[in-house]
mmCIF file of C-alpha atoms in Angstrom:
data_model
loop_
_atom_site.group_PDB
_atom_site.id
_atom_site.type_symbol
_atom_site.label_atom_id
_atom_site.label_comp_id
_atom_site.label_asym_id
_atom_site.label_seq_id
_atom_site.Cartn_x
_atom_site.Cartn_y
_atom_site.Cartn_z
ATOM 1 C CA UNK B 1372 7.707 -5.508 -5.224
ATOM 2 C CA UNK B 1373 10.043 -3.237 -6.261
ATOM 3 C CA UNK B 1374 8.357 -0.403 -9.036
ATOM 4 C CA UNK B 1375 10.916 1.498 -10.749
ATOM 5 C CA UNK B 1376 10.405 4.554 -11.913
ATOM 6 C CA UNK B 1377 11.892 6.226 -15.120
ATOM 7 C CA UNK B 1378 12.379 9.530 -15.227
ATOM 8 C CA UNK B 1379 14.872 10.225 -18.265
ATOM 9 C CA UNK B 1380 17.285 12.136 -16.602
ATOM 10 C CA UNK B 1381 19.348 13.211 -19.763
ATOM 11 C CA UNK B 1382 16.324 14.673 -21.136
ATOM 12 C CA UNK B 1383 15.744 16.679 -17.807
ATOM 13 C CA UNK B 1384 18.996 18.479 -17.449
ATOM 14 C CA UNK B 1385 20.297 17.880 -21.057
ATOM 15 C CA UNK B 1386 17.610 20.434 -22.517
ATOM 16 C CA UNK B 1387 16.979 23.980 -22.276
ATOM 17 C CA UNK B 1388 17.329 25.967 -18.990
ATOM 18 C CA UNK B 1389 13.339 26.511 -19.546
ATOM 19 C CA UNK B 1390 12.084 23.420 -18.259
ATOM 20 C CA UNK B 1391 10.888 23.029 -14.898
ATOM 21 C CA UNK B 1392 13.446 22.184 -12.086
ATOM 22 C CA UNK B 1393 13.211 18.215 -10.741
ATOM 23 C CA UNK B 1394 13.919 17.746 -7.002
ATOM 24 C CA UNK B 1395 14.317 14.781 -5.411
ATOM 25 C CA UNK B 1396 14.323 13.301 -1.784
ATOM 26 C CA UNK B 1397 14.924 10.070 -0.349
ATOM 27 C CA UNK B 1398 13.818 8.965 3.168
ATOM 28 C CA UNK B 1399 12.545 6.571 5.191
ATOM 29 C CA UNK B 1400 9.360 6.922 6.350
ATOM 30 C CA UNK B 1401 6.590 5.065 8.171
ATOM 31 C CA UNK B 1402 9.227 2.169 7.819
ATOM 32 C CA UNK B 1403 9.777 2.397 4.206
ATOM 33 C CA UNK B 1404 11.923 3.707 1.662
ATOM 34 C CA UNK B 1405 10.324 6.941 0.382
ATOM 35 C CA UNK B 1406 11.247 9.050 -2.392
ATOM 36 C CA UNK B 1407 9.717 12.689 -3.428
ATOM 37 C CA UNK B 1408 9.764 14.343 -6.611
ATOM 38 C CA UNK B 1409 8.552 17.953 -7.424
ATOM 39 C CA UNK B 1410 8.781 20.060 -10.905
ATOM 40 C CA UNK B 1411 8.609 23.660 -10.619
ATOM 41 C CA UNK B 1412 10.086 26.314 -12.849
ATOM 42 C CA UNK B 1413 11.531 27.771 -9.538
ATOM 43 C CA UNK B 1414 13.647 25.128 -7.493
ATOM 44 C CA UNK B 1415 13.316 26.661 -4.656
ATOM 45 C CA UNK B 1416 9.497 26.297 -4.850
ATOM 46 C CA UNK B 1417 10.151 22.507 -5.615
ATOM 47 C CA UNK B 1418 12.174 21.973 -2.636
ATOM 48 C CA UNK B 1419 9.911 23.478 0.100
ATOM 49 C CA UNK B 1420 7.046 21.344 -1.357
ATOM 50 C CA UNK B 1421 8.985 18.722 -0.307
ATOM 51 C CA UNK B 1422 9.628 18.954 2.487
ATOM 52 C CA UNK B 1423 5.731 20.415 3.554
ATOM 53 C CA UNK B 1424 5.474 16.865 1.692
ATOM 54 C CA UNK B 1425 7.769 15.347 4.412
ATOM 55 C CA UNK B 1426 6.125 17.008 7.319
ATOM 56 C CA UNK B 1427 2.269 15.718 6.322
ATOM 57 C CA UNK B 1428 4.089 11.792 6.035
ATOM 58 C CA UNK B 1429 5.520 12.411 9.174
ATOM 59 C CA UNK B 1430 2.211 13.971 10.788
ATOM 60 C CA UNK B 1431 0.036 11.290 9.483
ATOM 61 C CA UNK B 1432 2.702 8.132 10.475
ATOM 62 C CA UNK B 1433 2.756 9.795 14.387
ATOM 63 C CA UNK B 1434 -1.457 9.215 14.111
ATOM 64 C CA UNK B 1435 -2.010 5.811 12.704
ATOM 65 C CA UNK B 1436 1.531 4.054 13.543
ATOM 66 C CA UNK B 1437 1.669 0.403 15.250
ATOM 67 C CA UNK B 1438 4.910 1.053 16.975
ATOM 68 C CA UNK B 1439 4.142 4.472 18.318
ATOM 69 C CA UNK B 1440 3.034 4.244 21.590
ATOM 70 C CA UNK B 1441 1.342 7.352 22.077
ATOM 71 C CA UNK B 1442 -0.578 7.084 18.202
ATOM 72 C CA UNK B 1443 -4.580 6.649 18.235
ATOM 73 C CA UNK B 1444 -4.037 3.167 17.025
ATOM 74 C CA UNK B 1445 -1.555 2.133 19.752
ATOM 75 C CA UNK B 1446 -4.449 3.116 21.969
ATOM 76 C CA UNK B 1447 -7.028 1.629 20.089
ATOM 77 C CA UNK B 1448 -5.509 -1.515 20.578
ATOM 78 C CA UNK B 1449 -4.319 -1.305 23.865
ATOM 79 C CA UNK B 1450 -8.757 -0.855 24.926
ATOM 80 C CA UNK B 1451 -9.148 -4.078 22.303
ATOM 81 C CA UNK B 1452 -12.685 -5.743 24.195
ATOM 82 C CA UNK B 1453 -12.727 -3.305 26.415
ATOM 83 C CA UNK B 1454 -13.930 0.320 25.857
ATOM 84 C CA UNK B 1455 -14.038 2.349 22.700
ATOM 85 C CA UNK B 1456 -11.419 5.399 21.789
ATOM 86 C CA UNK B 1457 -12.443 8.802 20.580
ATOM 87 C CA UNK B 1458 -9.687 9.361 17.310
ATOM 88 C CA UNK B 1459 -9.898 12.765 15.010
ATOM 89 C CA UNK B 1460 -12.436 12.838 12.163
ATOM 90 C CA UNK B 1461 -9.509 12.222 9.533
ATOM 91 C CA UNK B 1462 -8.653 8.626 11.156
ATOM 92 C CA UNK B 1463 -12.674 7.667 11.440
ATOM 93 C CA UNK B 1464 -13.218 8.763 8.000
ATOM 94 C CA UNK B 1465 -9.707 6.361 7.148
ATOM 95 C CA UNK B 1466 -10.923 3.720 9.094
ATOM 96 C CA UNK B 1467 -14.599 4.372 7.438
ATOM 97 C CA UNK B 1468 -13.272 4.233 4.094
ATOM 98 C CA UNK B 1469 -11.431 0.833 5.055
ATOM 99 C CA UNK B 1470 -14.328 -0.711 6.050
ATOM 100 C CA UNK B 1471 -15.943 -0.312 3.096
ATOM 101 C CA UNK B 1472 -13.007 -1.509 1.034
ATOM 102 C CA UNK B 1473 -13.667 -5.181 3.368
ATOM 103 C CA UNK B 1474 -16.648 -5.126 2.693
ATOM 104 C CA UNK B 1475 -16.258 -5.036 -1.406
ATOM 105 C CA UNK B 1476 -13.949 -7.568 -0.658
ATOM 106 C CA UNK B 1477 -16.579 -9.827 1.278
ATOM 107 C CA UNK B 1478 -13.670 -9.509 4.214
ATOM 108 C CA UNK B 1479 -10.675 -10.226 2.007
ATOM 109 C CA UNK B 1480 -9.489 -7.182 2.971
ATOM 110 C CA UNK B 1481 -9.357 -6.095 6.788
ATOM 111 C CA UNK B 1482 -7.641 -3.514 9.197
ATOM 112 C CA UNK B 1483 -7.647 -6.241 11.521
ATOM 113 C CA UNK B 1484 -5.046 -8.250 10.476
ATOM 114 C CA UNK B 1485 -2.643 -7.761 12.612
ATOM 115 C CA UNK B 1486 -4.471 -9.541 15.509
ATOM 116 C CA UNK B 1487 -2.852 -12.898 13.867
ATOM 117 C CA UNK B 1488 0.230 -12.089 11.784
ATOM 118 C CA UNK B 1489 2.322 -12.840 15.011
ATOM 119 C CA UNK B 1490 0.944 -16.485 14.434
ATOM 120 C CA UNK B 1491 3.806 -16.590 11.710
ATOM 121 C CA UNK B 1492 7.501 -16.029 11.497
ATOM 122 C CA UNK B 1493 9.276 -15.138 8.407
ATOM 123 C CA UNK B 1494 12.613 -15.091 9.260
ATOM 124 C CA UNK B 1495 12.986 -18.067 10.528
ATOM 125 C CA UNK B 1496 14.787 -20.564 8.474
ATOM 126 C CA UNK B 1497 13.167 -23.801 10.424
ATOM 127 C CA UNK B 1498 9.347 -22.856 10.339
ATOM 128 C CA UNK B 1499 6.862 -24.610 11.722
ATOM 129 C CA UNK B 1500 3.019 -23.922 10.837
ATOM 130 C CA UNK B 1501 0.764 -23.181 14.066
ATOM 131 C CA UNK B 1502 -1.861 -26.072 14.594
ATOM 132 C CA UNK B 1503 -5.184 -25.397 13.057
ATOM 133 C CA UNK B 1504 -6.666 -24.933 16.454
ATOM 134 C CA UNK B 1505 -4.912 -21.923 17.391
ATOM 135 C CA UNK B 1506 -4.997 -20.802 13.588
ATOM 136 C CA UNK B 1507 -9.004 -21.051 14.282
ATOM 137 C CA UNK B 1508 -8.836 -19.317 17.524
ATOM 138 C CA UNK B 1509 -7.739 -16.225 15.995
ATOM 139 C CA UNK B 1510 -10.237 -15.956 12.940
ATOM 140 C CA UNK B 1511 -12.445 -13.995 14.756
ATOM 141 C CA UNK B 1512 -9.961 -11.606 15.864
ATOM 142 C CA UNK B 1513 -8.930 -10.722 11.980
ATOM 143 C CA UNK B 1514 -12.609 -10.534 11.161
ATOM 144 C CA UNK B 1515 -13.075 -6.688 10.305
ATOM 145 C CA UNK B 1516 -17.098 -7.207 11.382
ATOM 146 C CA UNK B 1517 -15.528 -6.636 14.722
ATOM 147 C CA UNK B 1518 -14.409 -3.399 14.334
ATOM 148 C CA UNK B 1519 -17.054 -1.075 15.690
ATOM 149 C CA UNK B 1520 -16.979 2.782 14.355
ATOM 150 C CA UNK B 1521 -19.538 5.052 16.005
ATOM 151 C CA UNK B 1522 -20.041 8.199 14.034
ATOM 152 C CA UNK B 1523 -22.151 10.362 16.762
ATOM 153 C CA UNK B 1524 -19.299 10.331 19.272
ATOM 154 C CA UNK B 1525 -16.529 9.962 16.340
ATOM 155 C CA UNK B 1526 -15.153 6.715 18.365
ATOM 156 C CA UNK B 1527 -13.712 3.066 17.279
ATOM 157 C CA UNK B 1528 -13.704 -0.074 19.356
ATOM 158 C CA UNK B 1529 -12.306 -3.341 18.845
ATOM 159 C CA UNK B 1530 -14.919 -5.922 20.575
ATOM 160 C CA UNK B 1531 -12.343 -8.934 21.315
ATOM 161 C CA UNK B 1532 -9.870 -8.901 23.481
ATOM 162 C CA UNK B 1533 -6.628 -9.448 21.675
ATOM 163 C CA UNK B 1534 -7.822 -7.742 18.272
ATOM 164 C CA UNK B 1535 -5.156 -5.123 16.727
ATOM 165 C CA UNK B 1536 -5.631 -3.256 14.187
ATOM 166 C CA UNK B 1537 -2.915 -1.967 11.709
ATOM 167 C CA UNK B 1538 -2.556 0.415 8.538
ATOM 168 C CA UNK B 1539 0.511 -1.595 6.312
ATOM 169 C CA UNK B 1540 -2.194 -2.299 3.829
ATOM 170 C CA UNK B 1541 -3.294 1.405 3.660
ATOM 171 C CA UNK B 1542 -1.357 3.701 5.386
ATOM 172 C CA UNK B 1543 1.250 4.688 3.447
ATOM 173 C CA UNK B 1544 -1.339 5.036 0.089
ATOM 174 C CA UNK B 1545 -3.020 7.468 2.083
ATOM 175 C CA UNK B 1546 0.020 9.205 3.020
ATOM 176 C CA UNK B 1547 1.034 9.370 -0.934
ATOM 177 C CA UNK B 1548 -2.068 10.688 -1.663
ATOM 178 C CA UNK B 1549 -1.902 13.407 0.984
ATOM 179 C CA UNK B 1550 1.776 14.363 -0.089
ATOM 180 C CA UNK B 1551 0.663 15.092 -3.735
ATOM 181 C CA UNK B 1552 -2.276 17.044 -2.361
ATOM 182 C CA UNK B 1553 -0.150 18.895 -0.088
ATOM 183 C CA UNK B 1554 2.544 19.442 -3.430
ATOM 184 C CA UNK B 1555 -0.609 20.503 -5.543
ATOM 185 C CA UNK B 1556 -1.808 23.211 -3.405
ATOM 186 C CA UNK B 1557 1.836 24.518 -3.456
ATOM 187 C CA UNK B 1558 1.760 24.847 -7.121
ATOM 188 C CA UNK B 1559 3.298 21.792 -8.242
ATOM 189 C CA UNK B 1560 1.802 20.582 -11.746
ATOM 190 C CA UNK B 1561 3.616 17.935 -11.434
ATOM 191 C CA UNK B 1562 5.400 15.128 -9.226
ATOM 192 C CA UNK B 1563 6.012 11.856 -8.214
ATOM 193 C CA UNK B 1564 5.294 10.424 -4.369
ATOM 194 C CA UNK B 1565 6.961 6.587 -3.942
ATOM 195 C CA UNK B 1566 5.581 5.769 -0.458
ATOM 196 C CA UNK B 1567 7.408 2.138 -0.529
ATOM 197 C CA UNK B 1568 6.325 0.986 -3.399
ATOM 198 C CA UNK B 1569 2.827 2.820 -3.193
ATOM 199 C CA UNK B 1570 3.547 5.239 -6.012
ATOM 200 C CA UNK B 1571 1.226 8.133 -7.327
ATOM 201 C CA UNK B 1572 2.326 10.671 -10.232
ATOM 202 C CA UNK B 1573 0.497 13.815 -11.892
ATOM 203 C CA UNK B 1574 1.039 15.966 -14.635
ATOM 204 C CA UNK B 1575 4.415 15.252 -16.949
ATOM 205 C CA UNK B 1576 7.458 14.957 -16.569
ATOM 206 C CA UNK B 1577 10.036 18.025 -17.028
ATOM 207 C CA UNK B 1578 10.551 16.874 -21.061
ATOM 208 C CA UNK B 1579 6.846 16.900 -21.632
ATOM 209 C CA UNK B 1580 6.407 13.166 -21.568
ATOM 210 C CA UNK B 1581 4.200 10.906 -19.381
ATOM 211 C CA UNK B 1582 6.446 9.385 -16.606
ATOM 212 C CA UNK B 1583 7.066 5.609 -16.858
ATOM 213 C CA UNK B 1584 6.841 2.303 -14.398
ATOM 214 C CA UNK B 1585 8.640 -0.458 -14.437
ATOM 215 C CA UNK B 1586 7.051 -3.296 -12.673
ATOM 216 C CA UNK B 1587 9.845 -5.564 -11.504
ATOM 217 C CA UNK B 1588 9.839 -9.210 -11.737
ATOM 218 C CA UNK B 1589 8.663 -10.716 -8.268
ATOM 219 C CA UNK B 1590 11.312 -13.524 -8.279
ATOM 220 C CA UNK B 1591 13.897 -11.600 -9.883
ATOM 221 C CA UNK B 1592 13.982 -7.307 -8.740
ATOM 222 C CA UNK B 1593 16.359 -6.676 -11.532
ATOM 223 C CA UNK B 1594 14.090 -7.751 -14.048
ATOM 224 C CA UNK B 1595 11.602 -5.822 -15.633
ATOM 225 C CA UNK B 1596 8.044 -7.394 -16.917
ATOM 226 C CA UNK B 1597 6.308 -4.252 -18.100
ATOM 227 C CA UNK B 1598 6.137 -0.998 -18.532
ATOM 228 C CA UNK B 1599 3.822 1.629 -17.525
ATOM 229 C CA UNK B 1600 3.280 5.120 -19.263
ATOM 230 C CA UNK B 1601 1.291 6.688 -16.014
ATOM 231 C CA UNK B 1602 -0.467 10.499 -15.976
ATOM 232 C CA UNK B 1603 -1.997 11.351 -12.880
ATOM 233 C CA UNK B 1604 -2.170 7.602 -11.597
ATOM 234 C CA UNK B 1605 -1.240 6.042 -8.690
ATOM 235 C CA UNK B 1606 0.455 2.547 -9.077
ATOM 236 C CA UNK B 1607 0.824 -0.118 -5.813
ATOM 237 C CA UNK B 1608 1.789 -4.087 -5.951
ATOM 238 C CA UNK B 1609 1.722 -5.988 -3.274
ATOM 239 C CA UNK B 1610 2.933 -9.482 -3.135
ATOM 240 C CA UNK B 1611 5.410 -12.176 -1.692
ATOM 241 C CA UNK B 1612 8.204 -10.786 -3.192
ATOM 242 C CA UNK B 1613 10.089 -9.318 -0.208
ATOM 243 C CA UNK B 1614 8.500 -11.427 2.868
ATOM 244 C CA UNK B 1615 7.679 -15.000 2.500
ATOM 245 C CA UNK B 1616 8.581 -18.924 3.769
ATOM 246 C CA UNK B 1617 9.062 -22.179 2.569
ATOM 247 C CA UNK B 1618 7.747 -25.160 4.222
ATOM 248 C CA UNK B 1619 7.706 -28.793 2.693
ATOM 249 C CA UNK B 1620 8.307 -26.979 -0.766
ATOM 250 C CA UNK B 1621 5.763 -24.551 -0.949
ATOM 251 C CA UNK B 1622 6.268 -20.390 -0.917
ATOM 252 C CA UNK B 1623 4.111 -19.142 1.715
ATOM 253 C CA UNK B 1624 3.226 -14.950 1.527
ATOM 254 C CA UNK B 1625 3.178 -12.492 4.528
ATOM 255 C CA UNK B 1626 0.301 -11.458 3.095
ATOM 256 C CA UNK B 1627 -2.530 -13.109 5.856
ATOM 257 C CA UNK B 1628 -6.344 -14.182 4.353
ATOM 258 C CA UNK B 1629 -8.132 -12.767 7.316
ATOM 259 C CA UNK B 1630 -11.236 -14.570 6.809
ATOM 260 C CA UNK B 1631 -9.130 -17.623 7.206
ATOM 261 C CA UNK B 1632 -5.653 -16.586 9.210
ATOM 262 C CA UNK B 1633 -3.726 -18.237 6.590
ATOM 263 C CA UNK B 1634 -1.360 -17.376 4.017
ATOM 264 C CA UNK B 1635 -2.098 -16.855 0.673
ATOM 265 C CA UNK B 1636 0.201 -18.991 -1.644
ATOM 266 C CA UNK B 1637 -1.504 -17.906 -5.697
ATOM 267 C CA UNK B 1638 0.019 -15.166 -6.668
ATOM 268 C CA UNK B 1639 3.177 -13.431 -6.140
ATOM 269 C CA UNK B 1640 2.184 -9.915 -7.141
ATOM 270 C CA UNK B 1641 -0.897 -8.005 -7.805
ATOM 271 C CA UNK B 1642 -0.165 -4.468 -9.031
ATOM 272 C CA UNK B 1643 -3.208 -1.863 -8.821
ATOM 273 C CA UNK B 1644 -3.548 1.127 -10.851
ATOM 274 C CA UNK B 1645 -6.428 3.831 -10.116
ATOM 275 C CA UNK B 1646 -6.497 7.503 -9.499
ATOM 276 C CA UNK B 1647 -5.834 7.167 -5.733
ATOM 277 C CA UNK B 1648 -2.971 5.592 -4.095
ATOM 278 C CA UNK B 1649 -5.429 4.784 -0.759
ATOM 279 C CA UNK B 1650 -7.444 2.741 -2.262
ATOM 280 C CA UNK B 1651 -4.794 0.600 -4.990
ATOM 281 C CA UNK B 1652 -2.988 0.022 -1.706
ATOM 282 C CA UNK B 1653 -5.992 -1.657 -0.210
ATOM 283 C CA UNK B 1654 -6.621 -3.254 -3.404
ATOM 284 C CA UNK B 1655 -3.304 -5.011 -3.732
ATOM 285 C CA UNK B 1656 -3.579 -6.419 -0.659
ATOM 286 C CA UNK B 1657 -7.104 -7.783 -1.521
ATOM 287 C CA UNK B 1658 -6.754 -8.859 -4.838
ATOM 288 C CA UNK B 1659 -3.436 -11.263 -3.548
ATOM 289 C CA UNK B 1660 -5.906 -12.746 -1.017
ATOM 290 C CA UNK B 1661 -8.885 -12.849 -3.195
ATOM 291 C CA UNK B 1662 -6.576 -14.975 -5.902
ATOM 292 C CA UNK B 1663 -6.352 -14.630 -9.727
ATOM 293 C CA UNK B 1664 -10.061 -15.690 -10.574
ATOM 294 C CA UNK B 1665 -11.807 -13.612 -8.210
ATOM 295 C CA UNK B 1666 -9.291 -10.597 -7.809
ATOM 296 C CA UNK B 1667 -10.076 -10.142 -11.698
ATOM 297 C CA UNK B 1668 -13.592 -10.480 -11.872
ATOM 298 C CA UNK B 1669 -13.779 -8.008 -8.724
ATOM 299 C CA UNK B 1670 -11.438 -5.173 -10.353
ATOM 300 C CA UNK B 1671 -13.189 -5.602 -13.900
ATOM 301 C CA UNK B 1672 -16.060 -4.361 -12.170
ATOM 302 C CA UNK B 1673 -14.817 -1.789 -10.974
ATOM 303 C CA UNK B 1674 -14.622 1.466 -13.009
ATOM 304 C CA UNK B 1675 -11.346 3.631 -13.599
ATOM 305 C CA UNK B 1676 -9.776 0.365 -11.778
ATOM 306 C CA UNK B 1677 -6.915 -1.928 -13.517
ATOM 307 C CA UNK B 1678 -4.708 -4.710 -12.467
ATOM 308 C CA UNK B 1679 -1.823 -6.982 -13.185
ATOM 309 C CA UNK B 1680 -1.396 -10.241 -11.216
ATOM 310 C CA UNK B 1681 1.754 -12.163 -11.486
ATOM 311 C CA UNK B 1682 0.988 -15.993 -10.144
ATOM 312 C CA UNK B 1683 3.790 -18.585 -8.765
ATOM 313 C CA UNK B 1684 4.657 -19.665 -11.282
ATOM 314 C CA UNK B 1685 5.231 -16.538 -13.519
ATOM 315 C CA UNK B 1686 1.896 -16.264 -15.476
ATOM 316 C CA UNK B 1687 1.024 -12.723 -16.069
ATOM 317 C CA UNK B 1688 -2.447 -12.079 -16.317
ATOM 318 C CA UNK B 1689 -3.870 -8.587 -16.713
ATOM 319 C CA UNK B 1690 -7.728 -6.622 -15.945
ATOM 320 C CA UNK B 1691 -9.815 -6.291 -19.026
ATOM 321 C CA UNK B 1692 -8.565 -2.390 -19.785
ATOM 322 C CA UNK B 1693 -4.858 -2.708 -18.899
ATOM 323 C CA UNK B 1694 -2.344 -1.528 -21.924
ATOM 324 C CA UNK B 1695 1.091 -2.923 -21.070
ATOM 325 C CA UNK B 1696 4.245 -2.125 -23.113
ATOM 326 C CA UNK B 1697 7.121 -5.046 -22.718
ATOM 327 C CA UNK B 1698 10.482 -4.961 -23.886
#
C-alpha cells in the first residue's frame, strides 16, 4: 500500500531562515522506491547523512538479497538439504530475530516463503490454481521449523532440498531502521526513512510539528482513509493492494500462508505501527495471514504494538490503542 507522507512544505521553506534544512532523496533500492529525509540546521550535514544512509541500504541489500548471486542468502539457498553456511553475526542475529517473530506467530510468519511463491503467477491474466497435491508437497518447504541456526559456529542450514529463504517480509524494515541509526549518530534529530512503504520517522518536523501518514485506500491509492500524527514511529502495511489475482471471482493476495502454501484472501491491508520498522514489517506480513480475528487479538497483546486492518470488503478495523484522525 501506498503511505503518504505529509510534510507541509510551505511551512518548511515559508518560515524563518532558522529552521533546520530538509533534504530529500529518492531511489530505488533493494527493488523498491526509497525516499530519505534529514533535518539539520546545516544542509550540508543533512545531505552527507544521506547518503552514509544510502551506502548502509546498499551494504545491507548486497548481504541478504535473493537476486544477488554472490549474497549469503543466494548461498544459503543454493546448500538448501545439503550442508549449512557460515553468514556474519548481523545476518544470524536477523535471521534469529525472524525466527522468533514465526514463532509468535505459531508459523504465520516465515523466512521460508519463498520455497513456494513460484507455485503462483500474478501476472498472468488466465490463472490457473496448482492442484492441492503439489500445493501439499511444498508445505514443508515454507515451514520455518526447517530452518536450522547454529549459534556456536554462527551457521544456517535449510534441511530440504528445494527450501529458499527470502527477506521481502523483513528486509527492507531492517534496512529503515539501520538508515535512521546511521542518520542519528550523524546528528540528525530528526528524519524520515520510506524503505517502500516500510516507513520510520523521529523527532519533528522542521515547523515543530509531528510528521503525518496518510494511509491510502487499498482499492483506490489516491484515496486517503486515515491519518497518522507519528513521533519516533515506524509505520509498514502490507497487503494485496499492488500484487494480487482473480480466479472464479475471488481476489487472491501475493501474500503466501506458509503453514498452508496458500493465499490469503481476508484482508487487503494490515498497517503496523511500533518503534521499529524490523519488526512492523514482519508484523504486516503476519497479521494479513493470521486474518482480522486473530491478527488483533495477537497485536493487542502485544505492548507499544498497534494496528489497522482494512478487510475485502472495506471494513476498517483498528488494535485496542490506535487514535486515527479521518477527514
Amino acid at each position: 500500500m501506498r503511505i503518504l507522507l505529509f510534510i507541509g512544505w510551505m511551512l518548511v521553506y515559508g518560515n524563518s531562515l532558522a529552521q533546520p534544512h530538509l533534504a530529500k532523496k529518492q531511489l530505488l533500492l533493494m527493488g523498491s522506491a526509497f525516499e530519505l529525509i534529514a533535518t539539520d540546521k546545516e544542509e550540508a550535514t543533512a545531505w552527507e547523512a544521506i547518503a552514509a544512509a544510502e551506502k548502509e541500504i546498499r551494504r545491507i541489500e548486497a548481504m541478504i538479497s535473493s537476486w544477488q548471486e554472490d549474497s549469503y542468502t543466494s548461498d544459503i539457498n543454493r546448500k538448501a538439504g545439503i550442508e549449512s553456511v557460515p553468514v556474519p553475526k548481523e545476518m544470524f542475529r536477523l535471521i534469529s530475530r525472524a525466527q522468533k517473530v514465526s514463532d509468535l506467530t505459531q508459523g504465520a510468519f516465515s523466512l521460508a516463503f519463498g520455497s513456494v511463491y513460484h507455485l503462483y503467477d500474478f501476472k498472468k491474466e488466465a490463472v490457473t490454481l496448482p492442484s492441492d497435491s503439489l500445493i501439499d508437497v511444498h508445505v514443508p518447504l515454507a515451514d520455518y521449523q526447517n530452518i536450522t541456526l547454529n549459534s556456536d559456529n554462527q551457521t544456517i542450514m535449510l534441511r530440504l532440498k528445494g527450501m529458499k529463504i527470502g527477506f521481502g517480509a523483513i528486509g527492507k524494515g531492517y534496512a529503515a531502521d539501520r538508515a535512521k541509526t546511521i542518520m542519528l549518530e550523524r546528528g540528525i534529530q530528526s528524519g524520515c526513512i520510506n524503505a517502500g512503504g516500510d516507513l520510520t520517522t523521529w523527532g519533528s518536523r522542521p515547523d515543530g510539528s509531528n510528521w503525518v501518514i496518510g494511509i491510502s485506500d487499498p482499492k483506490d491509492q489516491e484515496e486517503i482513509v486515515a491519518y497518522l500524527p507519528t513521533k519516533n514511529k515506524a509505520i509498514v502495511t502490507s497487503g494485496d493492494y499492488e500484487k494480487y489475482f482473480l480466479y472464479k471471482g475471488e481476489r487472491y493476495s501475493h501474500i503466501v500462508d506458509p503453514r498452508t502454501c496458500r493465499p490469503v484472501r481476508e484482508i487487503s491491508s494490515a498497517t503496523i505501527i511500533c518503534p521499529s520498522a524490523e519488526l512492523a514489517d514482519a508484523l504486516a506480513t503476519a497479521v494479513c495471514v493470521l486474518g482480522k480475528k486473530d491478527g488483533l487479538a495477537l497485536v493487542n497483546k502485544l505492548n507499544g504494538i498497534e494496528a489497522i486492518i482494512i478487510d475485502q470488503n472495506g471494513n476498517k478495523l483498528a488494535s485496542e490503542n490506535i487514535v486515527l484522525e479521518e477527514y
